[in-house]
């Protein structure tokens, strides 16, 4: 709170953990999701050092072949030497790091959105049951994530869009 006003960030992004689907996806759908932490050509491991997920054998996006993601770099753009960001990196972008980061920025409440997860529903003709399972896994993980400080962190749920009827 500053000068009697509460600050709300209505578009804060989280970093999804590498084990999201391993821990939260319905077992029926687990064979359809694979993740790769292996080094790709150019030194990248996916978006900013995070996993590259594959749904039904297809990468979520073209991050691995887009030039901006093929450079060897630190965990986040501009993060090198920034002890505030490095705290989050060292903690694996966990809930506590999110709340500490909010405090550093003077943010009282944040509505949390995905980062890599923005690509989860971004494909045509996705099996509607698989789409719903992906959303459930993400939402279950995010629900657990915000429990560290539910008064400060608010969920923006991921909704399946492949069978609106």
CSV table of C-alpha atoms in Angstrom, one decimal:
chain,number,residue,atom,x,y,z
A,1,UNK,CA,0.0,0.0,0.0
A,2,UNK,CA,1.3,3.4,-0.9
A,3,UNK,CA,-0.3,6.7,0.2
A,4,UNK,CA,-3.4,4.8,1.2
A,5,UNK,CA,-3.8,3.0,-2.1
A,6,UNK,CA,-3.5,-0.7,-2.8
A,7,UNK,CA,-1.7,-1.6,-6.0
A,8,UNK,CA,-3.0,-4.4,-8.1
A,9,UNK,CA,-1.1,-6.0,-11.0
A,10,UNK,CA,-3.8,-7.4,-13.2
A,11,UNK,CA,-1.5,-9.1,-15.6
A,12,UNK,CA,1.4,-10.7,-13.7
A,13,UNK,CA,3.0,-13.8,-15.2
A,14,UNK,CA,4.3,-16.9,-13.4
A,15,UNK,CA,6.8,-19.4,-14.6
A,16,UNK,CA,5.4,-22.9,-14.9
A,17,UNK,CA,7.5,-25.6,-13.2
A,18,UNK,CA,9.1,-28.4,-15.3
A,19,UNK,CA,7.2,-31.0,-13.3
A,20,UNK,CA,3.8,-29.4,-13.9
A,21,UNK,CA,2.3,-32.2,-16.1
A,22,UNK,CA,4.2,-35.0,-14.3
A,23,UNK,CA,2.5,-34.0,-11.0
A,24,UNK,CA,-0.8,-32.7,-12.1
A,25,UNK,CA,-1.9,-34.2,-15.4
A,26,UNK,CA,-4.5,-37.0,-15.4
A,27,UNK,CA,-2.6,-40.3,-15.9
A,28,UNK,CA,-4.7,-41.1,-18.9
A,29,UNK,CA,-3.2,-38.2,-20.8
A,30,UNK,CA,0.4,-38.3,-19.5
A,31,UNK,CA,1.8,-40.4,-22.5
A,32,UNK,CA,0.7,-37.5,-24.7
A,33,UNK,CA,2.9,-34.9,-23.0
A,34,UNK,CA,6.6,-35.0,-23.0
A,35,UNK,CA,9.1,-32.5,-21.8
A,36,UNK,CA,12.7,-31.9,-22.8
A,37,UNK,CA,15.3,-30.3,-20.6
A,38,UNK,CA,18.1,-31.4,-22.9
A,39,UNK,CA,20.2,-28.8,-24.5
A,40,UNK,CA,19.1,-27.9,-28.0
A,41,UNK,CA,21.4,-26.6,-30.7
A,42,UNK,CA,22.5,-23.2,-29.7
A,43,UNK,CA,22.5,-23.9,-26.0
A,44,UNK,CA,18.8,-23.2,-25.3
A,45,UNK,CA,16.6,-25.5,-23.3
A,46,UNK,CA,13.3,-23.9,-24.3
A,47,UNK,CA,12.0,-20.5,-23.3
A,48,UNK,CA,14.5,-18.8,-21.1
A,49,UNK,CA,16.0,-22.1,-19.8
A,50,UNK,CA,12.6,-23.7,-19.1
A,51,UNK,CA,11.4,-27.0,-20.5
A,52,UNK,CA,10.1,-27.4,-24.0
A,53,UNK,CA,6.9,-29.4,-23.8
A,54,UNK,CA,5.6,-31.5,-26.6
A,55,UNK,CA,1.9,-32.3,-27.0
A,56,UNK,CA,1.3,-35.4,-29.1
A,57,UNK,CA,4.9,-35.2,-30.3
A,58,UNK,CA,4.6,-31.6,-31.4
A,59,UNK,CA,6.4,-28.7,-29.7
A,60,UNK,CA,4.1,-26.1,-28.1
A,61,UNK,CA,5.7,-23.4,-30.3
A,62,UNK,CA,8.6,-22.7,-32.6
A,63,UNK,CA,10.7,-21.4,-29.7
A,64,UNK,CA,13.5,-23.8,-30.5
A,65,UNK,CA,14.0,-22.5,-34.0
A,66,UNK,CA,13.2,-18.8,-33.5
A,67,UNK,CA,16.5,-16.9,-33.4
A,68,UNK,CA,15.8,-15.0,-30.2
A,69,UNK,CA,15.6,-18.3,-28.3
A,70,UNK,CA,18.7,-19.8,-29.8
A,71,UNK,CA,21.1,-17.5,-28.0
A,72,UNK,CA,22.9,-18.7,-24.9
A,73,UNK,CA,21.8,-16.4,-22.1
A,74,UNK,CA,21.0,-16.0,-18.5
A,75,UNK,CA,17.7,-17.2,-17.0
A,76,UNK,CA,15.9,-14.0,-17.9
A,77,UNK,CA,16.6,-11.1,-20.2
A,78,UNK,CA,18.5,-8.5,-18.2
A,79,UNK,CA,18.7,-10.8,-15.1
A,80,UNK,CA,22.4,-11.1,-15.0
A,81,UNK,CA,23.6,-9.3,-11.9
A,82,UNK,CA,20.1,-8.4,-10.8
A,83,UNK,CA,20.0,-9.9,-7.3
A,84,UNK,CA,16.2,-9.3,-7.1
A,85,UNK,CA,15.5,-11.5,-10.1
A,86,UNK,CA,18.2,-14.0,-9.2
A,87,UNK,CA,16.4,-14.7,-5.9
A,88,UNK,CA,13.4,-15.9,-8.0
A,89,UNK,CA,15.6,-17.9,-10.4
A,90,UNK,CA,17.4,-19.6,-7.5
A,91,UNK,CA,14.1,-20.6,-5.9
A,92,UNK,CA,12.7,-22.0,-9.2
A,93,UNK,CA,10.1,-19.2,-9.5
A,94,UNK,CA,8.2,-20.6,-6.5
A,95,UNK,CA,5.3,-19.0,-4.7
A,96,UNK,CA,7.5,-17.3,-2.1
A,97,UNK,CA,9.6,-15.8,-4.8
A,98,UNK,CA,6.5,-14.4,-6.4
A,99,UNK,CA,5.3,-12.8,-3.2
A,100,UNK,CA,8.8,-11.4,-2.5
A,101,UNK,CA,9.0,-10.0,-6.0
A,102,UNK,CA,5.6,-8.4,-5.5
A,103,UNK,CA,6.7,-6.8,-2.3
A,104,UNK,CA,9.9,-5.4,-4.0
A,105,UNK,CA,7.7,-3.8,-6.6
A,106,UNK,CA,5.1,-2.5,-4.1
A,107,UNK,CA,2.4,-4.7,-5.5
A,108,UNK,CA,-0.3,-5.7,-3.0
A,109,UNK,CA,-2.4,-8.1,-5.2
A,110,UNK,CA,-1.6,-9.8,-8.5
A,111,UNK,CA,-3.8,-11.7,-10.9
A,112,UNK,CA,-1.5,-14.5,-12.2
A,113,UNK,CA,-1.4,-15.6,-15.9
A,114,UNK,CA,0.7,-18.3,-17.6
A,115,UNK,CA,4.0,-17.7,-19.4
A,116,UNK,CA,4.8,-20.8,-21.4
A,117,UNK,CA,1.2,-21.9,-20.7
A,118,UNK,CA,0.0,-19.2,-23.1
A,119,UNK,CA,0.9,-21.8,-25.8
A,120,UNK,CA,-1.0,-24.7,-24.2
A,121,UNK,CA,-4.3,-24.0,-26.1
A,122,UNK,CA,-2.8,-22.4,-29.2
A,123,UNK,CA,-3.3,-25.2,-31.7
A,124,UNK,CA,-6.2,-26.0,-34.0
A,125,UNK,CA,-8.1,-29.3,-33.8
A,126,UNK,CA,-6.8,-30.3,-30.4
A,127,UNK,CA,-8.6,-33.2,-28.9
A,128,UNK,CA,-11.2,-31.5,-26.6
A,129,UNK,CA,-10.7,-34.1,-23.8
A,130,UNK,CA,-6.9,-33.6,-23.9
A,131,UNK,CA,-7.5,-29.8,-24.0
A,132,UNK,CA,-9.6,-30.0,-20.9
A,133,UNK,CA,-7.1,-32.2,-19.1
A,134,UNK,CA,-4.3,-29.8,-19.9
A,135,UNK,CA,-6.3,-26.9,-18.4
A,136,UNK,CA,-7.2,-29.0,-15.3
A,137,UNK,CA,-3.5,-29.8,-14.7
A,138,UNK,CA,-2.5,-26.1,-15.1
A,139,UNK,CA,-5.4,-24.8,-12.9
A,140,UNK,CA,-4.7,-27.4,-10.2
A,141,UNK,CA,-1.1,-26.5,-10.1
A,142,UNK,CA,-1.9,-22.7,-10.0
A,143,UNK,CA,-4.4,-23.3,-7.2
A,144,UNK,CA,-1.7,-25.0,-5.1
A,145,UNK,CA,0.8,-22.2,-6.1
A,146,UNK,CA,-1.5,-19.4,-4.8
A,147,UNK,CA,-2.1,-21.1,-1.5
A,148,UNK,CA,1.2,-19.6,-0.2
A,149,UNK,CA,-0.6,-16.2,0.0
A,150,UNK,CA,-4.2,-16.5,-1.4
A,151,UNK,CA,-5.0,-12.9,-0.3
A,152,UNK,CA,-2.2,-11.6,-2.5
A,153,UNK,CA,-2.2,-14.0,-5.5
A,154,UNK,CA,-5.3,-14.5,-7.6
A,155,UNK,CA,-5.8,-17.1,-10.3
A,156,UNK,CA,-6.7,-16.4,-13.9
A,157,UNK,CA,-7.9,-19.9,-14.8
A,158,UNK,CA,-7.0,-21.5,-18.1
A,159,UNK,CA,-10.1,-22.6,-20.1
A,160,UNK,CA,-10.3,-25.2,-22.8
A,161,UNK,CA,-11.4,-23.7,-26.1
A,162,UNK,CA,-11.7,-26.8,-28.3
A,163,UNK,CA,-15.3,-27.8,-27.6
A,164,UNK,CA,-17.3,-24.8,-26.7
A,165,UNK,CA,-20.6,-26.7,-26.9
